[in-house]
């Protein structure tokens, strides 16, 4: 069973920054794309950013220019640096890891941005 564990959520004022981390267990060679999704209360879970093993990234339009996704393959770790945060960024953030073609999710970490 692959375990995916996020950390780094919390409360931040608008305009501030937070960095999320996510580490996955298992074989380094079995991990493909990694990414972040978020779910606000009463809304569906949406993509925030993804990154391939080669470092190719994709971002939701709402976070482009503010958030940066990165990863360290040797550590099975993916990060999400969030800058210039807005109240609408408030959500539970979930890490997603593709392991041998199957998606695995973390338990989620709460991010709250106060105005």
Short mmCIF file of C-alpha atoms in Angstrom, two decimals, residues 3-107:
data_model
loop_
_atom_site.label_atom_id
_atom_site.label_comp_id
_atom_site.label_asym_id
_atom_site.label_seq_id
_atom_site.Cartn_x
_atom_site.Cartn_y
_atom_site.Cartn_z
CA UNK A 3 1.17 6.08 1.60
CA UNK A 4 0.95 9.73 0.68
CA UNK A 5 1.44 12.28 3.44
CA UNK A 6 1.03 16.04 3.14
CA UNK A 7 2.28 18.71 5.51
CA UNK A 8 2.61 22.48 5.70
CA UNK A 9 -0.94 23.76 5.76
CA UNK A 10 -2.13 26.45 8.11
CA UNK A 11 -3.49 29.95 8.47
CA UNK A 12 -2.00 32.86 6.55
CA UNK A 13 -3.04 36.43 5.83
CA UNK A 14 -3.88 37.55 2.33
CA UNK A 15 -0.71 38.34 0.43
CA UNK A 16 1.30 35.86 2.47
CA UNK A 17 3.00 32.60 1.58
CA UNK A 18 2.86 28.93 2.51
CA UNK A 19 4.76 25.88 1.36
CA UNK A 20 3.15 22.47 1.20
CA UNK A 21 5.13 19.24 1.13
CA UNK A 22 4.10 15.73 0.19
CA UNK A 23 6.06 12.51 0.44
CA UNK A 24 5.09 9.15 -0.99
CA UNK A 25 6.27 5.74 0.11
CA UNK A 26 7.36 3.04 -2.29
CA UNK A 27 9.79 2.62 -5.16
CA UNK A 28 11.20 5.76 -6.72
CA UNK A 29 10.96 4.19 -10.18
CA UNK A 30 7.23 3.51 -9.80
CA UNK A 31 6.20 7.11 -9.21
CA UNK A 32 5.00 9.09 -12.19
CA UNK A 33 3.19 12.39 -12.17
CA UNK A 34 2.69 14.12 -8.84
CA UNK A 35 0.41 17.01 -8.12
CA UNK A 36 -1.85 19.06 -5.93
CA UNK A 37 -5.61 19.46 -5.90
CA UNK A 38 -7.85 21.47 -3.63
CA UNK A 39 -11.41 21.34 -2.43
CA UNK A 40 -13.25 24.27 -0.92
CA UNK A 41 -16.40 23.72 1.17
CA UNK A 42 -19.35 22.82 -1.03
CA UNK A 43 -17.23 22.61 -4.16
CA UNK A 44 -15.63 19.88 -6.20
CA UNK A 45 -11.99 18.93 -5.97
CA UNK A 46 -10.02 20.88 -8.57
CA UNK A 47 -6.56 20.63 -10.01
CA UNK A 48 -4.03 23.15 -8.73
CA UNK A 49 -0.75 22.00 -10.26
CA UNK A 50 0.98 18.89 -11.52
CA UNK A 51 4.55 17.96 -12.38
CA UNK A 52 5.96 15.05 -14.35
CA UNK A 53 9.13 13.11 -13.53
CA UNK A 54 10.90 15.28 -16.11
CA UNK A 55 9.71 18.46 -14.45
CA UNK A 56 7.01 19.48 -16.88
CA UNK A 57 4.40 21.48 -15.00
CA UNK A 58 0.77 22.45 -15.44
CA UNK A 59 -1.19 24.98 -13.41
CA UNK A 60 -4.75 26.05 -12.94
CA UNK A 61 -5.29 29.51 -14.40
CA UNK A 62 -6.25 30.84 -10.98
CA UNK A 63 -2.80 30.13 -9.52
CA UNK A 64 -0.50 30.82 -12.45
CA UNK A 65 2.23 33.27 -11.50
CA UNK A 66 1.57 32.79 -7.78
CA UNK A 67 2.10 29.08 -7.09
CA UNK A 68 5.08 26.93 -8.01
CA UNK A 69 5.15 23.14 -7.99
CA UNK A 70 8.45 21.27 -7.74
CA UNK A 71 9.67 17.80 -6.88
CA UNK A 72 12.70 15.82 -5.83
CA UNK A 73 12.46 12.44 -7.50
CA UNK A 74 15.09 10.82 -5.28
CA UNK A 75 12.99 11.66 -2.24
CA UNK A 76 9.52 10.86 -3.67
CA UNK A 77 8.61 14.39 -2.65
CA UNK A 78 6.57 17.14 -4.26
CA UNK A 79 6.21 20.71 -3.05
CA UNK A 80 3.78 23.55 -3.62
CA UNK A 81 5.08 27.04 -2.96
CA UNK A 82 2.14 29.42 -2.63
CA UNK A 83 2.78 33.17 -2.79
CA UNK A 84 0.52 36.21 -2.94
CA UNK A 85 -2.22 34.15 -1.44
CA UNK A 86 -5.87 35.16 -1.65
CA UNK A 87 -8.89 34.29 0.50
CA UNK A 88 -10.23 32.26 -2.42
CA UNK A 89 -7.23 29.94 -2.05
CA UNK A 90 -8.79 28.67 1.17
CA UNK A 91 -9.40 24.93 0.82
CA UNK A 92 -8.23 21.49 1.80
CA UNK A 93 -5.22 20.71 -0.35
CA UNK A 94 -4.64 17.13 -1.46
CA UNK A 95 -1.52 15.55 -2.85
CA UNK A 96 -1.95 13.10 -5.71
CA UNK A 97 0.67 10.57 -6.76
CA UNK A 98 0.59 8.28 -9.76
CA UNK A 99 2.14 4.99 -8.68
CA UNK A 100 2.45 2.29 -11.31
CA UNK A 101 -0.43 3.90 -13.14
CA UNK A 102 -2.75 4.13 -10.17
CA UNK A 103 -3.66 7.36 -8.38
CA UNK A 104 -3.08 7.66 -4.66
CA UNK A 105 -4.25 10.51 -2.46
CA UNK A 106 -3.08 11.99 0.78
CA UNK A 107 -5.39 12.80 3.66
#
